[in-house]
PDB file of C-alpha atoms and ligand atoms in Angstrom:
ATOM      1  CA  UNK A   1     -16.954 -70.547  43.429  1.00  0.00           C
ATOM      2  CA  UNK A   2     -15.080 -71.664  40.154  1.00  0.00           C
ATOM      3  CA  UNK A   3     -17.654 -73.587  38.105  1.00  0.00           C
ATOM      4  CA  UNK A   4     -14.993 -75.395  36.386  1.00  0.00           C
ATOM      5  CA  UNK A   5     -16.201 -74.314  32.962  1.00  0.00           C
ATOM      6  CA  UNK A   6     -12.822 -72.754  31.699  1.00  0.00           C
ATOM      7  CA  UNK A   7     -12.463 -74.142  27.935  1.00  0.00           C
ATOM      8  CA  UNK A   8     -15.371 -76.568  28.287  1.00  0.00           C
ATOM      9  CA  UNK A   9     -17.425 -76.828  25.014  1.00  0.00           C
ATOM     10  CA  UNK A  10     -21.148 -76.517  25.511  1.00  0.00           C
ATOM     11  CA  UNK A  11     -23.905 -76.583  23.037  1.00  0.00           C
ATOM     12  CA  UNK A  12     -26.893 -74.300  23.504  1.00  0.00           C
ATOM     13  CA  UNK A  13     -30.090 -74.493  21.764  1.00  0.00           C
ATOM     14  CA  UNK A  14     -32.422 -71.593  20.650  1.00  0.00           C
ATOM     15  CA  UNK A  15     -30.155 -69.223  22.133  1.00  0.00           C
ATOM     16  CA  UNK A  16     -30.165 -66.023  19.842  1.00  0.00           C
ATOM     17  CA  UNK A  17     -32.090 -64.378  22.679  1.00  0.00           C
ATOM     18  CA  UNK A  18     -34.367 -65.248  25.827  1.00  0.00           C
ATOM     19  CA  UNK A  19     -33.477 -68.133  28.284  1.00  0.00           C
ATOM     20  CA  UNK A  20     -31.192 -69.936  25.790  1.00  0.00           C
ATOM     21  CA  UNK A  21     -29.075 -66.503  25.358  1.00  0.00           C
ATOM     22  CA  UNK A  22     -29.134 -66.096  29.122  1.00  0.00           C
ATOM     23  CA  UNK A  23     -27.420 -69.624  29.885  1.00  0.00           C
ATOM     24  CA  UNK A  24     -24.944 -69.310  26.787  1.00  0.00           C
ATOM     25  CA  UNK A  25     -23.928 -65.726  28.459  1.00  0.00           C
ATOM     26  CA  UNK A  26     -23.565 -67.222  31.863  1.00  0.00           C
ATOM     27  CA  UNK A  27     -21.371 -70.094  30.372  1.00  0.00           C
ATOM     28  CA  UNK A  28     -19.354 -67.594  28.534  1.00  0.00           C
ATOM     29  CA  UNK A  29     -18.823 -65.368  31.442  1.00  0.00           C
ATOM     30  CA  UNK A  30     -17.197 -68.390  33.154  1.00  0.00           C
ATOM     31  CA  UNK A  31     -14.830 -69.209  30.262  1.00  0.00           C
ATOM     32  CA  UNK A  32     -16.872 -71.977  28.424  1.00  0.00           C
ATOM     33  CA  UNK A  33     -16.845 -72.151  24.340  1.00  0.00           C
ATOM     34  CA  UNK A  34     -20.402 -72.063  23.478  1.00  0.00           C
ATOM     35  CA  UNK A  35     -21.840 -73.444  20.093  1.00  0.00           C
ATOM     36  CA  UNK A  36     -25.196 -71.627  20.028  1.00  0.00           C
ATOM     37  CA  UNK A  37     -28.217 -72.169  17.287  1.00  0.00           C
ATOM     38  CA  UNK A  38     -31.315 -70.571  16.264  1.00  0.00           C
ATOM     39  CA  UNK A  39     -33.288 -70.268  12.853  1.00  0.00           C
ATOM     40  CA  UNK A  40     -32.373 -66.958  12.028  1.00  0.00           C
ATOM     41  CA  UNK A  41     -28.684 -66.808  10.700  1.00  0.00           C
ATOM     42  CA  UNK A  42     -28.400 -62.951  11.228  1.00  0.00           C
ATOM     43  CA  UNK A  43     -29.696 -63.246  15.061  1.00  0.00           C
ATOM     44  CA  UNK A  44     -27.578 -66.272  15.812  1.00  0.00           C
ATOM     45  CA  UNK A  45     -24.158 -64.689  14.231  1.00  0.00           C
ATOM     46  CA  UNK A  46     -25.128 -61.394  16.018  1.00  0.00           C
ATOM     47  CA  UNK A  47     -25.625 -63.271  19.500  1.00  0.00           C
ATOM     48  CA  UNK A  48     -22.169 -64.977  19.055  1.00  0.00           C
ATOM     49  CA  UNK A  49     -20.204 -62.155  18.231  1.00  0.00           C
ATOM     50  CA  UNK A  50     -21.829 -60.221  21.405  1.00  0.00           C
ATOM     51  CA  UNK A  51     -20.627 -63.290  23.569  1.00  0.00           C
ATOM     52  CA  UNK A  52     -17.211 -63.453  22.132  1.00  0.00           C
ATOM     53  CA  UNK A  53     -16.818 -59.656  22.070  1.00  0.00           C
ATOM     54  CA  UNK A  54     -17.969 -59.273  25.856  1.00  0.00           C
ATOM     55  CA  UNK A  55     -16.280 -62.319  27.347  1.00  0.00           C
ATOM     56  CA  UNK A  56     -13.342 -63.231  25.083  1.00  0.00           C
ATOM     57  CA  UNK A  57     -14.417 -66.966  24.361  1.00  0.00           C
ATOM     58  CA  UNK A  58     -14.638 -68.937  21.228  1.00  0.00           C
ATOM     59  CA  UNK A  59     -17.997 -69.068  19.844  1.00  0.00           C
ATOM     60  CA  UNK A  60     -19.734 -70.945  16.904  1.00  0.00           C
ATOM     61  CA  UNK A  61     -22.937 -69.744  15.591  1.00  0.00           C
ATOM     62  CA  UNK A  62     -25.182 -72.177  13.519  1.00  0.00           C
ATOM     63  CA  UNK A  63     -28.628 -71.568  11.786  1.00  0.00           C
ATOM     64  CA  UNK A  64     -30.912 -74.450  12.650  1.00  0.00           C
ATOM     65  CA  UNK A  65     -34.408 -75.350  12.700  1.00  0.00           C
ATOM     66  CA  UNK A  66     -34.801 -77.576  15.809  1.00  0.00           C
ATOM     67  CA  UNK A  67     -37.844 -79.232  14.277  1.00  0.00           C
ATOM     68  CA  UNK A  68     -35.485 -80.794  11.538  1.00  0.00           C
ATOM     69  CA  UNK A  69     -33.206 -83.795  12.306  1.00  0.00           C
ATOM     70  CA  UNK A  70     -30.856 -82.822   9.645  1.00  0.00           C
ATOM     71  CA  UNK A  71     -30.156 -79.347  11.000  1.00  0.00           C
ATOM     72  CA  UNK A  72     -29.658 -80.765  14.265  1.00  0.00           C
ATOM     73  CA  UNK A  73     -27.150 -83.202  13.035  1.00  0.00           C
ATOM     74  CA  UNK A  74     -25.455 -80.469  11.150  1.00  0.00           C
ATOM     75  CA  UNK A  75     -25.285 -78.166  14.265  1.00  0.00           C
ATOM     76  CA  UNK A  76     -23.565 -80.852  16.215  1.00  0.00           C
ATOM     77  CA  UNK A  77     -21.235 -82.145  13.674  1.00  0.00           C
ATOM     78  CA  UNK A  78     -19.872 -78.563  13.058  1.00  0.00           C
ATOM     79  CA  UNK A  79     -19.126 -78.258  16.806  1.00  0.00           C
ATOM     80  CA  UNK A  80     -17.439 -81.491  16.935  1.00  0.00           C
ATOM     81  CA  UNK A  81     -15.491 -80.640  13.533  1.00  0.00           C
ATOM     82  CA  UNK A  82     -14.367 -77.487  15.559  1.00  0.00           C
ATOM     83  CA  UNK A  83     -13.643 -78.489  18.983  1.00  0.00           C
ATOM     84  CA  UNK A  84     -13.513 -82.391  19.129  1.00  0.00           C
ATOM     85  CA  UNK A  85     -15.430 -83.266  22.240  1.00  0.00           C
ATOM     86  CA  UNK A  86     -18.715 -81.908  23.793  1.00  0.00           C
ATOM     87  CA  UNK A  87     -18.784 -81.264  27.676  1.00  0.00           C
ATOM     88  CA  UNK A  88     -22.481 -80.071  27.811  1.00  0.00           C
ATOM     89  CA  UNK A  89     -25.893 -79.712  26.016  1.00  0.00           C
ATOM     90  CA  UNK A  90     -28.694 -76.919  26.969  1.00  0.00           C
ATOM     91  CA  UNK A  91     -31.719 -78.727  25.440  1.00  0.00           C
ATOM     92  CA  UNK A  92     -34.398 -75.712  24.416  1.00  0.00           C
ATOM     93  CA  UNK A  93     -36.654 -74.396  21.746  1.00  0.00           C
ATOM     94  CA  UNK A  94     -39.174 -72.056  20.876  1.00  0.00           C
ATOM     95  CA  UNK A  95     -42.577 -72.832  22.715  1.00  0.00           C
ATOM     96  CA  UNK A  96     -45.632 -74.278  21.200  1.00  0.00           C
ATOM     97  CA  UNK A  97     -48.871 -71.985  20.645  1.00  0.00           C
ATOM     98  CA  UNK A  98     -51.325 -71.111  23.547  1.00  0.00           C
ATOM     99  CA  UNK A  99     -54.595 -72.943  23.208  1.00  0.00           C
ATOM    100  CA  UNK A 100     -57.242 -75.095  24.969  1.00  0.00           C
ATOM    101  CA  UNK A 101     -57.453 -78.859  24.217  1.00  0.00           C
ATOM    102  CA  UNK A 102     -60.671 -78.399  22.267  1.00  0.00           C
ATOM    103  CA  UNK A 103     -59.067 -75.887  20.100  1.00  0.00           C
ATOM    104  CA  UNK A 104     -56.113 -78.228  19.291  1.00  0.00           C
ATOM    105  CA  UNK A 105     -55.893 -79.975  15.670  1.00  0.00           C
ATOM    106  CA  UNK A 106     -54.126 -83.224  15.304  1.00  0.00           C
ATOM    107  CA  UNK A 107     -51.700 -81.485  13.011  1.00  0.00           C
ATOM    108  CA  UNK A 108     -50.966 -78.846  16.024  1.00  0.00           C
ATOM    109  CA  UNK A 109     -50.079 -81.947  18.592  1.00  0.00           C
ATOM    110  CA  UNK A 110     -47.855 -83.268  15.846  1.00  0.00           C
ATOM    111  CA  UNK A 111     -46.019 -79.868  15.349  1.00  0.00           C
ATOM    112  CA  UNK A 112     -45.589 -79.708  19.144  1.00  0.00           C
ATOM    113  CA  UNK A 113     -44.255 -83.170  19.253  1.00  0.00           C
ATOM    114  CA  UNK A 114     -41.515 -82.260  16.898  1.00  0.00           C
ATOM    115  CA  UNK A 115     -40.771 -78.766  18.439  1.00  0.00           C
ATOM    116  CA  UNK A 116     -40.557 -79.986  22.068  1.00  0.00           C
ATOM    117  CA  UNK A 117     -40.188 -83.709  22.780  1.00  0.00           C
ATOM    118  CA  UNK A 118     -38.738 -85.110  19.397  1.00  0.00           C
ATOM    119  CA  UNK A 119     -36.186 -82.247  19.138  1.00  0.00           C
ATOM    120  CA  UNK A 120     -34.939 -83.005  22.856  1.00  0.00           C
ATOM    121  CA  UNK A 121     -34.475 -86.449  21.819  1.00  0.00           C
ATOM    122  CA  UNK A 122     -32.639 -85.873  18.548  1.00  0.00           C
ATOM    123  CA  UNK A 123     -30.399 -83.055  20.214  1.00  0.00           C
ATOM    124  CA  UNK A 124     -29.455 -85.594  23.059  1.00  0.00           C
ATOM    125  CA  UNK A 125     -28.873 -88.612  20.564  1.00  0.00           C
ATOM    126  CA  UNK A 126     -26.740 -86.682  18.452  1.00  0.00           C
ATOM    127  CA  UNK A 127     -24.715 -85.166  21.236  1.00  0.00           C
ATOM    128  CA  UNK A 128     -23.926 -88.204  23.541  1.00  0.00           C
ATOM    129  CA  UNK A 129     -21.383 -89.985  21.428  1.00  0.00           C
ATOM    130  CA  UNK A 130     -19.174 -87.070  21.563  1.00  0.00           C
ATOM    131  CA  UNK A 131     -19.502 -86.516  25.392  1.00  0.00           C
ATOM    132  CA  UNK A 132     -16.572 -88.891  25.981  1.00  0.00           C
ATOM    133  CA  UNK A 133     -15.202 -87.279  29.072  1.00  0.00           C
ATOM    134  CA  UNK A 134     -18.826 -86.984  30.601  1.00  0.00           C
ATOM    135  CA  UNK A 135     -20.803 -83.859  31.341  1.00  0.00           C
ATOM    136  CA  UNK A 136     -23.832 -82.268  31.750  1.00  0.00           C
ATOM    137  CA  UNK A 137     -27.162 -81.977  29.967  1.00  0.00           C
ATOM    138  CA  UNK A 138     -29.848 -79.938  30.958  1.00  0.00           C
ATOM    139  CA  UNK A 139     -33.404 -79.100  29.465  1.00  0.00           C
ATOM    140  CA  UNK A 140     -35.677 -76.255  29.752  1.00  0.00           C
ATOM    141  CA  UNK A 141     -39.266 -77.166  30.600  1.00  0.00           C
ATOM    142  CA  UNK A 142     -42.025 -74.979  32.380  1.00  0.00           C
ATOM    143  CA  UNK A 143     -43.761 -74.799  35.680  1.00  0.00           C
ATOM    144  CA  UNK A 144     -46.731 -76.445  33.907  1.00  0.00           C
ATOM    145  CA  UNK A 145     -44.906 -79.720  34.436  1.00  0.00           C
ATOM    146  CA  UNK A 146     -45.820 -79.370  38.259  1.00  0.00           C
ATOM    147  CA  UNK A 147     -49.288 -77.842  37.535  1.00  0.00           C
ATOM    148  CA  UNK A 148     -51.097 -76.931  34.253  1.00  0.00           C
ATOM    149  CA  UNK A 149     -51.018 -73.435  33.240  1.00  0.00           C
ATOM    150  CA  UNK A 150     -54.336 -72.329  31.517  1.00  0.00           C
ATOM    151  CA  UNK A 151     -54.318 -72.382  27.568  1.00  0.00           C
ATOM    152  CA  UNK A 152     -50.905 -74.372  27.452  1.00  0.00           C
ATOM    153  CA  UNK A 153     -52.180 -77.919  26.793  1.00  0.00           C
ATOM    154  CA  UNK A 154     -49.735 -78.253  24.055  1.00  0.00           C
ATOM    155  CA  UNK A 155     -46.556 -77.449  26.250  1.00  0.00           C
ATOM    156  CA  UNK A 156     -47.645 -79.090  29.519  1.00  0.00           C
ATOM    157  CA  UNK A 157     -48.157 -82.484  27.671  1.00  0.00           C
ATOM    158  CA  UNK A 158     -44.779 -82.306  25.582  1.00  0.00           C
ATOM    159  CA  UNK A 159     -42.699 -80.778  28.484  1.00  0.00           C
ATOM    160  CA  UNK A 160     -43.831 -83.569  30.901  1.00  0.00           C
ATOM    161  CA  UNK A 161     -42.521 -86.275  28.319  1.00  0.00           C
ATOM    162  CA  UNK A 162     -39.376 -84.359  28.493  1.00  0.00           C
ATOM    163  CA  UNK A 163     -39.272 -84.535  32.189  1.00  0.00           C
ATOM    164  CA  UNK A 164     -39.840 -88.401  31.958  1.00  0.00           C
ATOM    165  CA  UNK A 165     -36.847 -88.411  29.424  1.00  0.00           C
ATOM    166  CA  UNK A 166     -34.539 -86.390  31.892  1.00  0.00           C
ATOM    167  CA  UNK A 167     -35.293 -89.048  34.770  1.00  0.00           C
ATOM    168  CA  UNK A 168     -34.818 -91.845  32.488  1.00  0.00           C
ATOM    169  CA  UNK A 169     -31.669 -90.530  31.134  1.00  0.00           C
ATOM    170  CA  UNK A 170     -30.089 -89.586  34.471  1.00  0.00           C
ATOM    171  CA  UNK A 171     -30.266 -93.316  35.235  1.00  0.00           C
ATOM    172  CA  UNK A 172     -29.130 -94.704  31.988  1.00  0.00           C
ATOM    173  CA  UNK A 173     -25.998 -92.207  31.263  1.00  0.00           C
ATOM    174  CA  UNK A 174     -24.869 -92.157  34.875  1.00  0.00           C
ATOM    175  CA  UNK A 175     -22.334 -94.794  33.901  1.00  0.00           C
ATOM    176  CA  UNK A 176     -20.746 -92.640  31.126  1.00  0.00           C
ATOM    177  CA  UNK A 177     -20.340 -89.901  33.758  1.00  0.00           C
ATOM    178  CA  UNK A 178     -23.160 -87.775  31.916  1.00  0.00           C
ATOM    179  CA  UNK A 179     -25.614 -85.885  34.502  1.00  0.00           C
ATOM    180  CA  UNK A 180     -29.106 -84.890  33.200  1.00  0.00           C
ATOM    181  CA  UNK A 181     -31.068 -82.368  34.747  1.00  0.00           C
ATOM    182  CA  UNK A 182     -33.949 -79.966  34.274  1.00  0.00           C
ATOM    183  CA  UNK A 183     -34.590 -76.305  34.647  1.00  0.00           C
ATOM    184  CA  UNK A 184     -38.111 -74.982  35.379  1.00  0.00           C
ATOM    185  CA  UNK A 185     -38.628 -71.307  34.396  1.00  0.00           C
ATOM    186  CA  UNK A 186     -41.434 -69.608  36.266  1.00  0.00           C
ATOM    187  CA  UNK A 187     -42.078 -66.277  34.297  1.00  0.00           C
ATOM    188  CA  UNK A 188     -38.810 -64.941  33.069  1.00  0.00           C
ATOM    189  CA  UNK A 189     -38.634 -61.550  31.284  1.00  0.00           C
ATOM    190  CA  UNK A 190     -38.490 -62.663  27.546  1.00  0.00           C
ATOM    191  CA  UNK A 191     -40.287 -62.086  24.163  1.00  0.00           C
ATOM    192  CA  UNK A 192     -41.973 -65.314  24.785  1.00  0.00           C
ATOM    193  CA  UNK A 193     -43.588 -63.987  28.262  1.00  0.00           C
ATOM    194  CA  UNK A 194     -44.620 -60.704  26.629  1.00  0.00           C
ATOM    195  CA  UNK A 195     -46.305 -62.599  23.924  1.00  0.00           C
ATOM    196  CA  UNK A 196     -48.301 -64.647  26.503  1.00  0.00           C
ATOM    197  CA  UNK A 197     -49.236 -61.481  28.451  1.00  0.00           C
ATOM    198  CA  UNK A 198     -50.543 -60.319  25.077  1.00  0.00           C
ATOM    199  CA  UNK A 199     -52.549 -63.355  24.491  1.00  0.00           C
ATOM    200  CA  UNK A 200     -53.941 -63.167  27.886  1.00  0.00           C
ATOM    201  CA  UNK A 201     -54.997 -59.609  27.544  1.00  0.00           C
ATOM    202  CA  UNK A 202     -56.749 -60.171  24.234  1.00  0.00           C
ATOM    203  CA  UNK A 203     -58.543 -63.207  25.771  1.00  0.00           C
ATOM    204  CA  UNK A 204     -59.655 -61.278  28.860  1.00  0.00           C
ATOM    205  CA  UNK A 205     -60.280 -57.762  27.328  1.00  0.00           C
ATOM    206  CA  UNK A 206     -57.626 -56.231  29.463  1.00  0.00           C
ATOM    207  CA  UNK A 207     -54.186 -54.476  28.657  1.00  0.00           C
ATOM    208  CA  UNK A 208     -51.058 -56.381  28.578  1.00  0.00           C
ATOM    209  CA  UNK A 209     -49.900 -54.157  31.439  1.00  0.00           C
ATOM    210  CA  UNK A 210     -52.855 -55.452  33.589  1.00  0.00           C
ATOM    211  CA  UNK A 211     -52.175 -58.969  32.503  1.00  0.00           C
ATOM    212  CA  UNK A 212     -48.662 -58.700  33.666  1.00  0.00           C
ATOM    213  CA  UNK A 213     -49.786 -56.829  36.890  1.00  0.00           C
ATOM    214  CA  UNK A 214     -51.967 -60.150  37.872  1.00  0.00           C
ATOM    215  CA  UNK A 215     -49.087 -62.716  37.158  1.00  0.00           C
ATOM    216  CA  UNK A 216     -46.907 -60.734  39.472  1.00  0.00           C
ATOM    217  CA  UNK A 217     -49.276 -60.856  42.378  1.00  0.00           C
ATOM    218  CA  UNK A 218     -48.627 -64.816  42.137  1.00  0.00           C
ATOM    219  CA  UNK A 219     -44.927 -64.197  42.541  1.00  0.00           C
ATOM    220  CA  UNK A 220     -43.276 -64.035  46.209  1.00  0.00           C
ATOM    221  CA  UNK A 221     -40.290 -62.207  44.978  1.00  0.00           C
ATOM    222  CA  UNK A 222     -42.676 -59.830  43.427  1.00  0.00           C
ATOM    223  CA  UNK A 223     -40.892 -59.426  39.949  1.00  0.00           C
ATOM    224  CA  UNK A 224     -40.385 -61.221  36.843  1.00  0.00           C
ATOM    225  CA  UNK A 225     -36.918 -63.142  36.531  1.00  0.00           C
ATOM    226  CA  UNK A 226     -34.240 -61.920  34.294  1.00  0.00           C
ATOM    227  CA  UNK A 227     -32.172 -64.007  31.929  1.00  0.00           C
ATOM    228  CA  UNK A 228     -29.441 -63.473  34.046  1.00  0.00           C
ATOM    229  CA  UNK A 229     -31.149 -65.112  37.002  1.00  0.00           C
ATOM    230  CA  UNK A 230     -31.967 -67.829  34.851  1.00  0.00           C
ATOM    231  CA  UNK A 231     -28.475 -68.154  33.085  1.00  0.00           C
ATOM    232  CA  UNK A 232     -26.788 -68.573  36.453  1.00  0.00           C
ATOM    233  CA  UNK A 233     -28.686 -71.578  37.551  1.00  0.00           C
ATOM    234  CA  UNK A 234     -28.438 -73.115  34.145  1.00  0.00           C
ATOM    235  CA  UNK A 235     -24.626 -72.443  33.966  1.00  0.00           C
ATOM    236  CA  UNK A 236     -24.327 -74.079  37.562  1.00  0.00           C
ATOM    237  CA  UNK A 237     -26.253 -77.106  36.696  1.00  0.00           C
ATOM    238  CA  UNK A 238     -24.225 -77.714  33.383  1.00  0.00           C
ATOM    239  CA  UNK A 239     -21.014 -77.372  35.111  1.00  0.00           C
ATOM    240  CA  UNK A 240     -18.607 -79.588  36.840  1.00  0.00           C
ATOM    241  CA  UNK A 241     -19.483 -77.678  40.116  1.00  0.00           C
ATOM    242  CA  UNK A 242     -22.915 -79.399  40.247  1.00  0.00           C
ATOM    243  CA  UNK A 243     -21.042 -82.792  39.925  1.00  0.00           C
ATOM    244  CA  UNK A 244     -23.118 -84.870  42.366  1.00  0.00           C
ATOM    245  CA  UNK A 245     -26.572 -83.404  40.962  1.00  0.00           C
ATOM    246  CA  UNK A 246     -28.388 -85.735  38.417  1.00  0.00           C
ATOM    247  CA  UNK A 247     -32.005 -86.378  37.659  1.00  0.00           C
ATOM    248  CA  UNK A 248     -33.070 -82.956  39.301  1.00  0.00           C
ATOM    249  CA  UNK A 249     -35.734 -80.510  38.206  1.00  0.00           C
ATOM    250  CA  UNK A 250     -34.917 -76.891  39.648  1.00  0.00           C
ATOM    251  CA  UNK A 251     -37.497 -74.247  39.640  1.00  0.00           C
ATOM    252  CA  UNK A 252     -36.419 -70.663  38.885  1.00  0.00           C
ATOM    253  CA  UNK A 253     -39.451 -68.801  39.549  1.00  0.00           C
ATOM    254  CA  UNK A 254     -39.239 -66.317  42.545  1.00  0.00           C
ATOM    255  CA  UNK A 255     -41.047 -68.507  44.565  1.00  0.00           C
ATOM    256  CA  UNK A 256     -44.276 -68.971  42.830  1.00  0.00           C
TER     257      UNK A 256
HETATM  258  P1  NAP B 301     -37.781 -66.343  23.319  1.00  0.00           P
HETATM  259  O1  NAP B 301     -37.346 -65.079  24.168  1.00  0.00           O
HETATM  260  O2  NAP B 301     -38.964 -66.106  22.232  1.00  0.00           O
HETATM  261  O3  NAP B 301     -36.581 -67.029  22.484  1.00  0.00           O
HETATM  262  C1  NAP B 301     -36.943 -68.327  21.784  1.00  0.00           C
HETATM  263  C2  NAP B 301     -35.553 -68.513  21.058  1.00  0.00           C
HETATM  264  O4  NAP B 301     -35.656 -69.765  20.433  1.00  0.00           O
HETATM  265  C3  NAP B 301     -34.859 -67.617  19.969  1.00  0.00           C
HETATM  266  O5  NAP B 301     -33.617 -67.550  19.958  1.00  0.00           O
HETATM  267  C4  NAP B 301     -35.497 -68.519  18.580  1.00  0.00           C
HETATM  268  O6  NAP B 301     -34.566 -67.717  17.809  1.00  0.00           O
HETATM  269  C5  NAP B 301     -35.222 -69.636  18.986  1.00  0.00           C
HETATM  270  N1  NAP B 301     -36.362 -70.533  18.427  1.00  0.00           N
HETATM  271  C6  NAP B 301     -37.530 -70.575  18.199  1.00  0.00           C
HETATM  272  N2  NAP B 301     -38.121 -71.650  17.652  1.00  0.00           N
HETATM  273  C7  NAP B 301     -36.826 -72.313  17.242  1.00  0.00           C
HETATM  274  C8  NAP B 301     -36.503 -73.464  16.477  1.00  0.00           C
HETATM  275  N3  NAP B 301     -37.660 -74.100  15.752  1.00  0.00           N
HETATM  276  N4  NAP B 301     -35.419 -73.818  16.044  1.00  0.00           N
HETATM  277  C9  NAP B 301     -34.252 -73.092  16.578  1.00  0.00           C
HETATM  278  N5  NAP B 301     -34.477 -72.056  17.448  1.00  0.00           N
HETATM  279  C10 NAP B 301     -35.733 -71.706  17.676  1.00  0.00           C
HETATM  280  O7  NAP B 301     -38.348 -67.575  24.348  1.00  0.00           O
HETATM  281  P2  NAP B 301     -37.745 -67.897  25.733  1.00  0.00           P
HETATM  282  O8  NAP B 301     -38.796 -67.245  26.767  1.00  0.00           O
HETATM  283  O9  NAP B 301     -36.323 -67.789  25.666  1.00  0.00           O
HETATM  284  O10 NAP B 301     -38.260 -69.407  25.888  1.00  0.00           O
HETATM  285  C11 NAP B 301     -37.577 -70.370  25.652  1.00  0.00           C
HETATM  286  C12 NAP B 301     -38.330 -71.857  25.964  1.00  0.00           C
HETATM  287  O11 NAP B 301     -38.613 -71.944  27.364  1.00  0.00           O
HETATM  288  C13 NAP B 301     -39.584 -71.819  25.209  1.00  0.00           C
HETATM  289  O12 NAP B 301     -39.902 -73.408  24.755  1.00  0.00           O
HETATM  290  C14 NAP B 301     -40.675 -71.320  26.301  1.00  0.00           C
HETATM  291  O13 NAP B 301     -42.031 -71.775  25.667  1.00  0.00           O
HETATM  292  C15 NAP B 301     -40.198 -71.888  27.278  1.00  0.00           C
HETATM  293  N6  NAP B 301     -40.495 -71.394  28.419  1.00  0.00           N
HETATM  294  C16 NAP B 301     -40.169 -69.959  28.930  1.00  0.00           C
HETATM  295  C17 NAP B 301     -40.748 -69.200  29.814  1.00  0.00           C
HETATM  296  C18 NAP B 301     -40.091 -68.006  30.427  1.00  0.00           C
HETATM  297  O14 NAP B 301     -40.529 -67.388  31.452  1.00  0.00           O
HETATM  298  N7  NAP B 301     -39.526 -67.290  29.518  1.00  0.00           N
HETATM  299  C19 NAP B 301     -41.327 -69.860  30.860  1.00  0.00           C
HETATM  300  C20 NAP B 301     -41.936 -71.197  30.689  1.00  0.00           C
HETATM  301  C21 NAP B 301     -41.280 -71.762  29.373  1.00  0.00           C
HETATM  302  P3  NAP B 301     -35.048 -67.854  16.103  1.00  0.00           P
HETATM  303  O15 NAP B 301     -36.353 -67.124  16.039  1.00  0.00           O
HETATM  304  O16 NAP B 301     -33.787 -67.205  15.486  1.00  0.00           O
HETATM  305  O17 NAP B 301     -35.105 -69.491  15.807  1.00  0.00           O
END
């Protein structure tokens, strides 16, 4: 199937590695030009070079801290300066720290708000004036929006706000030809998941391998997802091939 992504221009946030990189890779494989960002200039330049070398597409790398409005505005403007219009946006950022409600300070709530919810609002606000031909916006949340995950209160609360934003914008932006969807990762094999396994292991006094084994027992497909599993679903939802899908949340979770 042709996804219709050839020469489309797509912003992909938090994409030096992990889920963002997986989606940028799938988009580049399908001929899209990708503008990727993350905080580390070296890492994001290296990721952009890999995509350009492997798939022969134009890429743009920008160092950007997604908790800062001015960084987001600069990333989007650099992309518009280079390519004119924008056809797609993948909304993503690092995850907030793990903790239970009673341990979380007011400052941590505020930081999680800036990192997860406010960054999503800012990315979308900065991008939609340049989506003059319509296109797709896709957020990444978590299975915690379906059922809370222990010790991930900050993530669960902010990501539920992101899902509300997606549903609202699917209605409000439909007349502009902009589709807005949400992708729900279960457990995709990235550094973030390895860190969460380490946290669980420390908490329970078990090894990270045992923590991972316990989480695998809850996944019918009996393996962690790969960033390629995740990337192909993301590229589809961002593409013209998903032209009649908006306001949807798709789980990529091996059946868990
Ligand atoms: P990851 O492998 O740790 O990658 C995180 C990426 O985000 C890196 O490219 C990092 O690059 C970038 N980043 C982090 N903070 C940033 C910031 N403030 N500004 C700009 N870029 C930032 O994590 P992941 O597994 O891909 O997770 C991505 C998101 O999905 C996270 O919010 C995570 O909580 C969520 N999630 C993941 C899973 C899963 O199964 N992997 C499940 C549920 C939810 P720099 O360090 O260079 O900034």
